[in-house]
Short mmCIF file of C-alpha atoms and ligand atoms in Angstrom, two decimals:
data_model
loop_
_atom_site.label_atom_id
_atom_site.label_comp_id
_atom_site.label_asym_id
_atom_site.label_seq_id
_atom_site.Cartn_x
_atom_site.Cartn_y
_atom_site.Cartn_z
CA MET A 1 195.79 116.92 168.05
CA THR A 2 196.22 118.10 164.47
CA LEU A 3 194.71 120.52 162.03
CA ARG A 4 192.14 117.89 161.19
CA ASP A 5 190.70 118.22 164.69
CA LEU A 6 189.62 121.78 163.94
CA PRO A 7 185.84 121.93 163.65
CA ALA A 8 184.35 122.50 160.21
CA VAL A 9 182.70 125.78 159.23
CA HIS A 10 179.19 124.25 159.11
CA ARG A 11 179.67 122.84 162.59
CA LEU A 12 180.55 126.29 163.94
CA LEU A 13 177.61 127.85 162.10
CA GLU A 14 175.37 125.75 164.34
CA GLU A 15 176.78 127.34 167.51
CA PRO A 16 173.91 129.32 169.07
CA SER A 17 175.92 132.55 169.50
CA LEU A 18 176.78 132.56 165.81
CA ARG A 19 173.28 131.65 164.72
CA ALA A 20 172.16 134.82 166.50
CA HIS A 21 174.67 136.90 164.57
CA ALA A 22 173.57 135.37 161.28
CA ALA A 23 170.10 136.73 161.91
CA THR A 24 171.42 140.30 162.12
CA VAL A 25 174.45 140.52 159.81
CA GLY A 26 173.65 137.65 157.48
CA PRO A 27 175.36 134.28 156.96
CA ALA A 28 178.11 135.67 154.70
CA ALA A 29 179.54 137.88 157.42
CA VAL A 30 179.36 135.02 159.94
CA LYS A 31 181.11 132.65 157.55
CA ALA A 32 183.82 135.24 156.97
CA ALA A 33 184.35 135.66 160.72
CA ILE A 34 184.53 131.87 161.14
CA ALA A 35 186.96 131.56 158.25
CA ALA A 36 189.15 134.23 159.82
CA VAL A 37 189.27 132.62 163.28
CA LEU A 38 189.89 129.19 161.71
CA ASP A 39 192.73 130.69 159.73
CA ASP A 40 194.26 132.12 162.92
CA ALA A 41 193.75 128.78 164.69
CA ARG A 42 195.43 126.91 161.82
CA THR A 43 198.45 129.19 162.04
CA ALA A 44 198.59 128.72 165.81
CA VAL A 45 198.32 124.92 165.54
CA THR A 46 201.03 124.65 162.89
CA ARG A 47 203.25 126.62 165.27
CA GLY A 48 202.66 123.99 167.94
CA GLY A 49 199.61 125.46 169.68
CA THR A 50 196.65 123.38 170.86
CA VAL A 51 193.45 122.98 168.89
CA PRO A 52 190.82 125.28 170.40
CA SER A 53 187.35 123.93 171.18
CA ALA A 54 184.40 124.71 168.94
CA ALA A 55 182.92 126.82 171.73
CA SER A 56 186.03 128.95 172.06
CA LEU A 57 186.31 129.40 168.29
CA ALA A 58 182.67 130.43 168.17
CA ALA A 59 183.29 132.88 171.00
CA ASP A 60 186.19 134.41 169.06
CA ALA A 61 184.12 134.72 165.90
CA SER A 62 181.26 136.18 167.90
CA GLU A 63 183.56 138.76 169.44
CA ARG A 64 184.77 139.78 165.98
CA LEU A 65 181.21 140.17 164.79
CA SER A 66 180.14 142.15 167.86
CA LEU A 67 183.04 144.48 167.34
CA ALA A 68 182.05 144.92 163.71
CA GLU A 69 178.42 145.52 164.61
CA SER A 70 179.32 148.08 167.23
CA ASP A 71 179.99 150.49 164.39
CA GLY A 72 183.64 150.90 165.34
CA LEU A 73 186.48 151.47 162.94
CA LEU A 74 187.40 148.35 161.02
CA ASP A 75 190.45 147.48 159.03
CA VAL A 76 189.52 147.16 155.37
CA LEU A 77 191.08 145.35 152.43
CA ASN A 78 191.49 148.13 149.88
CA GLY A 79 191.03 146.58 146.46
CA THR A 80 190.07 149.88 144.82
CA GLY A 81 193.50 150.55 143.36
CA VAL A 82 193.43 154.06 144.84
CA LEU A 83 196.55 154.32 146.99
CA LEU A 84 195.62 157.41 148.98
CA HIS A 85 191.89 156.87 149.44
CA THR A 86 190.48 159.57 151.69
CA ASN A 87 187.43 157.44 152.59
CA LEU A 88 189.70 154.54 153.54
CA GLY A 89 192.08 156.53 155.71
CA ARG A 90 194.67 157.74 153.16
CA ALA A 91 198.25 156.63 153.82
CA PRO A 92 198.88 153.42 155.81
CA LEU A 93 201.65 154.05 158.33
CA ALA A 94 205.13 152.54 158.26
CA ALA A 95 205.95 149.93 160.91
CA GLU A 96 208.41 152.42 162.40
CA ALA A 97 205.64 155.03 162.73
CA LEU A 98 203.30 152.51 164.37
CA ALA A 99 206.01 151.48 166.81
CA ALA A 100 206.60 155.13 167.69
CA VAL A 101 202.88 155.68 168.34
CA GLU A 102 202.76 152.65 170.58
CA ARG A 103 205.87 153.69 172.49
CA ILE A 104 204.81 157.28 173.02
CA SER A 105 201.05 156.96 173.47
CA GLY A 106 200.97 154.05 175.88
CA GLY A 107 202.66 156.06 178.60
CA TYR A 108 204.10 159.44 179.44
CA SER A 109 206.66 161.19 177.29
CA ASN A 110 208.79 164.33 177.17
CA LEU A 111 206.20 165.87 174.85
CA GLU A 112 206.51 169.34 176.39
CA PHE A 113 209.30 168.74 178.83
CA ASP A 114 212.92 169.70 178.40
CA LEU A 115 214.85 166.83 179.97
CA GLU A 116 218.08 168.81 180.29
CA GLY A 117 216.72 171.85 182.02
CA GLY A 118 213.79 170.14 183.73
CA THR A 119 211.58 172.91 182.38
CA ARG A 120 208.73 173.17 179.94
CA GLY A 121 209.80 172.27 176.41
CA SER A 122 208.24 172.33 172.96
CA ARG A 123 206.31 169.39 171.56
CA HIS A 124 207.52 170.45 168.13
CA ALA A 125 211.29 170.58 168.57
CA ARG A 126 212.27 167.20 167.16
CA VAL A 127 209.86 167.20 164.23
CA THR A 128 210.84 170.78 163.41
CA ALA A 129 214.48 169.75 163.12
CA LEU A 130 213.55 166.81 160.87
CA LEU A 131 211.39 169.02 158.64
CA ARG A 132 214.11 171.64 158.30
CA GLU A 133 216.53 168.95 157.28
CA ALA A 134 214.12 167.31 154.83
CA THR A 135 212.90 170.49 153.13
CA GLY A 136 215.73 172.98 153.49
CA ALA A 137 213.37 175.47 155.16
CA GLU A 138 214.46 177.73 158.03
CA ASP A 139 211.65 176.67 160.30
CA ALA A 140 208.59 174.41 160.54
CA LEU A 141 205.34 173.98 162.45
CA VAL A 142 202.88 171.09 162.53
CA VAL A 143 199.11 171.31 163.03
CA ASN A 144 196.17 168.93 162.76
CA ASN A 145 195.76 168.83 158.99
CA CYS A 146 196.52 170.88 155.92
CA ALA A 147 193.13 172.62 155.99
CA ALA A 148 193.93 173.86 159.50
CA ALA A 149 197.40 174.93 158.34
CA VAL A 150 195.87 177.04 155.55
CA LEU A 151 193.33 178.66 157.87
CA LEU A 152 195.98 179.40 160.49
CA ALA A 153 198.33 180.88 157.91
CA ILE A 154 195.70 183.14 156.35
CA ASP A 155 194.42 184.26 159.73
CA ALA A 156 197.91 185.00 161.04
CA LEU A 157 199.18 186.74 157.92
CA ALA A 158 196.18 188.39 156.31
CA LYS A 159 193.27 188.77 158.72
CA ASP A 160 191.42 191.96 157.73
CA GLY A 161 193.73 192.45 154.78
CA GLU A 162 193.58 191.46 151.11
CA VAL A 163 194.71 188.08 149.79
CA ILE A 164 195.56 187.87 146.08
CA VAL A 165 194.90 184.49 144.44
CA ALA A 166 194.87 183.40 140.80
CA ARG A 167 191.33 182.66 139.63
CA GLY A 168 192.40 179.28 138.24
CA GLN A 169 193.57 178.19 141.69
CA LEU A 170 190.34 178.77 143.62
CA VAL A 171 189.96 175.09 144.31
CA GLU A 172 187.39 173.06 146.23
CA ILE A 173 189.39 170.30 147.88
CA GLY A 174 186.43 168.12 148.80
CA GLY A 175 184.44 167.71 151.98
CA GLY A 176 183.25 171.27 151.40
CA MET A 177 186.69 172.84 151.79
CA ARG A 178 186.76 175.74 149.36
CA LEU A 179 189.75 178.01 149.31
CA PRO A 180 187.78 181.23 148.71
CA ASP A 181 185.54 180.48 151.71
CA MET A 182 188.55 179.83 153.91
CA VAL A 183 190.04 183.18 152.99
CA THR A 184 186.87 185.12 153.71
CA ARG A 185 186.19 183.22 156.95
CA THR A 186 189.26 184.78 158.51
CA GLY A 187 187.96 188.25 157.73
CA ALA A 188 190.37 188.69 154.84
CA THR A 189 189.22 189.95 151.46
CA LEU A 190 189.76 187.70 148.47
CA VAL A 191 191.17 189.42 145.40
CA GLU A 192 190.99 187.19 142.31
CA VAL A 193 193.40 187.83 139.47
CA GLY A 194 193.87 186.41 135.98
CA THR A 195 191.39 184.22 134.16
CA THR A 196 190.50 180.57 134.66
CA ASN A 197 193.31 179.45 132.36
CA ARG A 198 195.90 182.24 132.41
CA VAL A 199 197.58 184.41 134.99
CA TYR A 200 200.70 186.62 134.81
CA VAL A 201 202.89 188.41 137.35
CA ALA A 202 201.50 191.69 136.00
CA ASP A 203 198.01 190.60 137.13
CA TYR A 204 199.24 190.32 140.72
CA GLU A 205 201.08 193.64 140.47
CA ARG A 206 198.02 195.50 139.22
CA ALA A 207 195.95 194.12 142.12
CA LEU A 208 198.32 195.37 144.83
CA THR A 209 196.86 197.96 147.22
CA PRO A 210 197.97 199.30 150.60
CA ARG A 211 195.73 196.61 152.16
CA THR A 212 197.39 193.70 150.34
CA ALA A 213 198.62 191.29 153.03
CA LEU A 214 199.34 188.02 151.25
CA LEU A 215 200.08 186.53 147.83
CA LEU A 216 198.57 183.04 147.89
CA ARG A 217 199.26 180.20 145.51
CA SER A 218 197.32 176.95 145.67
CA HIS A 219 197.99 173.57 144.14
CA THR A 220 194.94 172.63 142.11
CA SER A 221 195.28 169.04 143.41
CA ASN A 222 192.15 167.42 142.04
CA PHE A 223 191.78 169.06 138.61
CA ARG A 224 193.93 170.19 135.68
CA VAL A 225 193.59 173.13 133.36
CA GLU A 226 195.01 172.10 130.02
CA GLY A 227 195.58 173.75 126.68
CA PHE A 228 196.03 177.53 126.43
CA THR A 229 197.38 178.13 129.94
CA ALA A 230 199.85 180.38 131.73
CA ASP A 231 200.87 180.18 135.35
CA VAL A 232 203.07 182.23 137.65
CA ALA A 233 205.81 179.94 138.90
CA PRO A 234 206.65 179.83 142.62
CA ARG A 235 209.94 181.62 141.97
CA GLU A 236 208.24 184.50 140.13
CA LEU A 237 205.68 184.90 142.88
CA ALA A 238 208.40 184.80 145.55
CA GLU A 239 210.39 187.47 143.68
CA LEU A 240 207.35 189.71 143.39
CA GLY A 241 206.61 189.27 147.10
CA LYS A 242 210.15 190.26 148.03
CA ARG A 243 210.13 193.21 145.67
CA VAL A 244 206.91 194.68 147.09
CA GLY A 245 207.35 193.49 150.68
CA ILE A 246 204.31 191.18 150.81
CA ALA A 247 204.38 187.67 152.29
CA THR A 248 203.98 184.71 149.90
CA PHE A 249 202.27 181.45 150.83
CA GLU A 250 201.74 178.26 148.84
CA ASP A 251 199.19 175.60 149.74
CA LEU A 252 200.96 172.66 148.17
CA GLY A 253 198.41 170.07 149.33
CA SER A 254 199.96 166.68 148.74
CA GLY A 255 203.55 167.76 149.37
CA ALA A 256 205.98 165.24 147.90
CA LEU A 257 209.48 165.14 149.39
CA VAL A 258 210.80 162.93 146.59
CA ASP A 259 210.69 162.92 142.80
CA LEU A 260 207.76 160.73 141.73
CA THR A 261 208.84 160.11 138.14
CA PRO A 262 210.93 156.98 138.95
CA PHE A 263 207.64 155.43 140.12
CA GLY A 264 205.98 156.08 136.78
CA LEU A 265 204.04 159.10 138.01
CA PRO A 266 204.05 162.56 136.39
CA ARG A 267 206.48 165.17 137.64
CA GLU A 268 205.23 166.90 140.74
CA ALA A 269 207.01 169.87 142.31
CA THR A 270 208.55 168.82 145.60
CA VAL A 271 208.35 170.77 148.85
CA GLN A 272 212.11 171.38 148.61
CA GLU A 273 211.60 173.06 145.22
CA SER A 274 208.98 175.42 146.64
CA VAL A 275 211.29 176.26 149.54
CA ALA A 276 214.20 176.83 147.17
CA ALA A 277 211.99 179.06 145.00
CA GLY A 278 211.98 181.47 147.93
CA LEU A 279 208.34 181.36 149.01
CA ASP A 280 207.90 182.55 152.61
CA LEU A 281 205.55 179.78 153.72
CA ILE A 282 204.42 176.40 152.35
CA ALA A 283 201.68 174.09 153.65
CA PHE A 284 201.16 170.40 152.90
CA SER A 285 199.46 167.30 154.28
CA GLY A 286 201.11 164.58 156.32
CA ASP A 287 198.99 161.73 154.98
CA LYS A 288 199.16 162.28 151.23
CA LEU A 289 202.42 161.92 149.27
CA LEU A 290 204.43 162.07 152.49
CA GLY A 291 202.94 158.72 153.51
CA GLY A 292 202.58 159.62 157.19
CA PRO A 293 199.81 160.40 159.67
CA GLN A 294 197.13 163.06 159.23
CA ALA A 295 198.90 166.36 159.80
CA GLY A 296 199.20 169.85 158.37
CA ILE A 297 202.82 170.79 157.89
CA LEU A 298 204.01 174.37 157.53
CA VAL A 299 207.57 175.15 156.51
CA GLY A 300 209.15 178.50 155.75
CA ARG A 301 210.83 181.57 157.17
CA THR A 302 211.32 181.86 160.94
CA SER A 303 209.86 185.38 161.02
CA ILE A 304 206.69 184.20 159.25
CA LEU A 305 206.28 181.09 161.40
CA ALA A 306 206.70 183.27 164.51
CA ARG A 307 203.54 185.10 163.49
CA LEU A 308 201.70 181.77 163.17
CA ARG A 309 202.99 180.61 166.58
CA SER A 310 201.55 183.65 168.32
CA ASN A 311 198.13 183.23 166.67
CA PRO A 312 195.36 182.13 169.07
CA PHE A 313 194.08 179.57 166.52
CA LEU A 314 197.26 177.55 166.92
CA ARG A 315 196.11 176.05 170.22
CA ALA A 316 192.84 174.94 168.60
CA VAL A 317 194.59 173.03 165.84
CA ARG A 318 197.33 171.56 168.02
CA VAL A 319 198.76 168.19 167.06
CA ASP A 320 198.40 165.16 169.25
CA LYS A 321 201.41 163.26 170.61
CA ALA A 322 200.58 160.11 168.62
CA MET A 323 200.53 162.10 165.40
CA LEU A 324 203.82 163.80 166.21
CA ALA A 325 205.45 160.49 167.05
CA ALA A 326 204.24 158.92 163.79
CA LEU A 327 205.27 161.94 161.76
CA GLY A 328 208.72 162.04 163.32
CA ALA A 329 209.29 158.35 162.63
CA THR A 330 208.08 158.72 159.03
CA LEU A 331 210.34 161.73 158.40
CA GLN A 332 213.31 159.82 159.81
CA LEU A 333 212.77 157.16 157.15
CA TYR A 334 213.31 159.77 154.43
CA GLY A 335 216.85 160.31 155.67
CA ARG A 336 217.71 156.64 155.93
CA PRO A 337 219.09 154.45 153.09
CA GLY A 338 216.27 152.17 151.97
CA GLY A 339 213.91 154.13 154.20
CA LEU A 340 211.50 155.16 151.44
CA ALA A 341 210.66 151.52 150.72
CA ARG A 342 209.61 151.19 154.39
CA ILE A 343 206.79 153.70 153.79
CA PRO A 344 203.77 151.68 152.60
CA PHE A 345 202.68 154.27 150.02
CA TYR A 346 206.08 154.10 148.29
CA ALA A 347 206.33 150.34 148.70
CA MET A 348 202.94 149.99 146.97
CA LEU A 349 204.00 152.41 144.22
CA ALA A 350 207.26 150.55 143.64
CA GLN A 351 205.72 147.11 143.11
CA THR A 352 206.20 145.93 139.55
CA VAL A 353 203.31 144.37 137.67
CA GLU A 354 205.43 141.21 137.60
CA ALA A 355 205.57 141.16 141.40
CA LEU A 356 201.79 141.65 141.48
CA ARG A 357 201.45 138.73 139.06
CA VAL A 358 203.43 136.50 141.41
CA ARG A 359 201.14 137.51 144.30
CA ALA A 360 198.06 136.87 142.15
CA GLY A 361 199.42 133.41 141.35
CA ALA A 362 199.94 132.64 145.04
CA VAL A 363 196.41 133.76 145.92
CA LEU A 364 194.95 131.62 143.11
CA ALA A 365 197.02 128.63 144.24
CA ALA A 366 195.69 129.06 147.78
CA LEU A 367 192.13 129.18 146.42
CA GLY A 368 192.60 125.73 144.91
CA ALA A 369 189.39 124.42 143.37
CA GLN A 370 187.82 127.89 143.51
CA ALA A 371 190.59 129.51 141.46
CA PRO A 372 188.90 129.08 138.05
CA ALA A 373 186.18 131.51 139.21
CA VAL A 374 188.76 134.30 139.40
CA ARG A 375 190.23 136.09 136.39
CA VAL A 376 193.54 137.93 136.59
CA VAL A 377 193.11 141.18 134.66
CA GLU A 378 195.30 144.16 133.82
CA SER A 379 194.02 147.26 135.58
CA SER A 380 195.00 150.81 136.47
CA ALA A 381 195.81 152.08 139.93
CA PHE A 382 195.68 155.74 140.99
CA ALA A 383 197.66 157.82 143.48
CA GLY A 384 194.45 159.42 144.79
CA GLY A 385 194.17 161.69 147.82
CA GLY A 386 193.55 164.82 145.78
CA THR A 387 196.86 164.41 143.98
CA LEU A 388 197.83 163.79 140.39
CA PRO A 389 194.24 163.40 139.18
CA GLN A 390 195.08 161.92 135.81
CA ALA A 391 198.01 159.71 136.74
CA GLU A 392 197.38 156.02 136.14
CA LEU A 393 199.75 153.25 137.14
CA PRO A 394 199.67 149.90 135.39
CA SER A 395 198.36 147.33 137.85
CA LEU A 396 196.81 143.90 138.21
CA ALA A 397 193.42 142.92 139.59
CA LEU A 398 191.50 139.78 140.50
CA ALA A 399 188.11 139.87 138.78
CA LEU A 400 185.19 138.00 140.33
CA HIS A 401 182.06 137.35 138.35
CA SER A 402 178.87 138.12 140.21
CA HIS A 403 176.97 135.16 138.72
CA GLY A 404 173.45 136.36 138.21
CA GLY A 405 173.82 139.59 140.16
CA THR A 406 175.36 142.94 139.30
CA GLY A 407 178.86 143.96 140.23
CA GLY A 408 177.20 146.38 142.63
CA ALA A 409 175.33 143.61 144.45
CA LEU A 410 178.49 141.54 144.80
CA ALA A 411 180.39 144.63 145.99
CA LYS A 412 177.82 145.10 148.72
CA ARG A 413 178.28 141.53 149.87
CA LEU A 414 182.06 141.91 149.95
CA ARG A 415 181.65 144.96 152.13
CA THR A 416 179.82 142.88 154.75
CA LEU A 417 182.80 140.52 155.12
CA ARG A 418 185.11 140.97 158.11
CA PRO A 419 187.48 142.45 157.24
CA PRO A 420 185.43 144.10 154.49
CA LEU A 421 186.82 143.82 150.97
CA VAL A 422 186.31 146.96 148.90
CA GLY A 423 186.78 146.67 145.16
CA ARG A 424 185.68 148.37 141.94
CA ALA A 425 182.50 147.33 140.15
CA VAL A 426 183.30 146.84 136.46
CA GLY A 427 180.19 145.68 134.59
CA ASP A 428 179.00 142.48 136.22
CA GLU A 429 182.39 141.91 137.83
CA ILE A 430 184.21 143.15 140.88
CA TRP A 431 187.86 143.97 140.42
CA ILE A 432 190.19 143.67 143.38
CA ASP A 433 193.33 145.63 142.56
CA LEU A 434 196.37 144.00 144.12
CA ARG A 435 198.51 147.14 144.22
CA THR A 436 196.52 148.52 147.16
CA ILE A 437 196.19 145.23 149.06
CA LEU A 438 199.17 145.24 151.41
CA PRO A 439 201.27 142.11 150.78
CA ALA A 440 200.80 141.17 154.46
CA GLN A 441 197.05 141.09 153.77
CA ASP A 442 197.20 138.45 151.03
CA ALA A 443 196.17 135.71 153.49
CA ALA A 444 193.17 137.75 154.65
CA LEU A 445 192.34 138.46 151.00
CA THR A 446 192.40 134.74 150.24
CA VAL A 447 189.99 134.06 153.12
CA ALA A 448 187.68 136.83 151.93
CA LEU A 449 187.75 135.53 148.35
CA ARG A 450 187.00 131.99 149.52
CA VAL A 451 183.91 133.18 151.35
CA ALA A 452 182.85 135.45 148.50
CA LEU A 453 183.20 132.65 145.95
CA ASP A 454 181.22 130.33 148.23
CA ILE A 455 178.43 132.85 148.18
CA THR A 456 178.43 133.40 144.43
CA ALA A 457 178.52 129.63 143.87
CA GLU A 458 175.40 129.10 145.99
C1 PLP B 1 194.32 167.83 150.35
C2 PLP B 1 194.52 169.29 150.30
C3 PLP B 1 194.20 170.09 151.40
C4 PLP B 1 193.61 169.51 152.65
O1 PLP B 1 194.53 168.71 153.32
P1 PLP B 1 194.07 167.91 154.64
O2 PLP B 1 195.37 167.46 155.23
O3 PLP B 1 193.19 166.83 154.19
O4 PLP B 1 193.38 168.89 155.52
C5 PLP B 1 194.43 171.45 151.31
N1 PLP B 1 194.91 172.00 150.18
C6 PLP B 1 195.23 171.27 149.09
C7 PLP B 1 195.76 171.96 147.88
C8 PLP B 1 195.05 169.88 149.12
O5 PLP B 1 195.36 169.14 148.05
#
């Protein structure tokens, strides 16, 4: 039996189970599912496996389609060029992080068990040590996400007191998360200082009252104020806090642990710099520039974190063991030579346009006769995830013409493929940016393109 014994796509389309699916999800999605199972079968056969029957291939394709129709989570080919795409799950995890999740979540673990003493332990101990090492902070705490970290911090440090924030930092993060609302929700009073574009230390000083509980600084994340601006640097705010005996807290949002400029991105203050500036507490996300799982990470002074640990909210925003395992494994990579390149976000950032061109060439070669329908175009990729809003990275995309239809109509069709292919509509084309397609997904991309081109050629 050889590859040639594999049934053809049109033969499988006639299988009754797949005909039924075609009626609900349309022929394109069915063809994509067939193409995917045939691809798997081809790989298996070339490795010495037997050729599956048409019925069993149809059953596999049908199972894929049922899964897709059941509204579950699907893996997606991200051709948007946005590396940290909140709608597409932000940072893909490193293989080491995935392995840790599998190891820890499939069974029992010493999550809250001290193996030496045989007594109750802390689920945070190991990750706390890694975070102290990575950031230089005295202490650390991990919660569900950065929004939860900010709420917990404000509630623990400033409930019923006054929180001073620069007017230009009163950011709406997205998904309805507005910093001013979060402050007032805890019962604290928001005291705005400065103007939209300028704030000085003297503004904070003038706003101090006996009820002042916290000096808060927020990363503006998704917008920039440019031109005639003045900001109070973390160090100045930390010095003021120390001088007047008020706690200082920075919501750093994306929280980079490494300098981003070697990757062609603008300079972004690292977590270590905020710690070194002397701020009492800093919050950042696990799944933005850190490249790990969803998490809210708090680092800072032991005395300040002790107040957060005794806050009743902490239990409500507690991290799950899978998240802790993934975060621990990701943080370990930061300390290892060559570790950064193991984190998909940084691996995607580091790809040269030349490397992308080689991948584009391989995809076109695999498309064979269909290749002329695809244009290789220079594009721009973006960090995304509420970080570095204006930073563009040179990138490369595959452009498909939507013969007769709009880019939007073609985009919709690509989204019905399994796995769905999400690109950017540019005029009457769809651009699939290669920087955000994981190299391991190039085969799946080729299958998706084959099906998509079949459709547009019809
Ligand atoms: C993204 C962001 C948040 C929210 O982080 P999540 O981990 O998504 O909850 C909070 N603050 C800032 C400044 C951010 O950029």
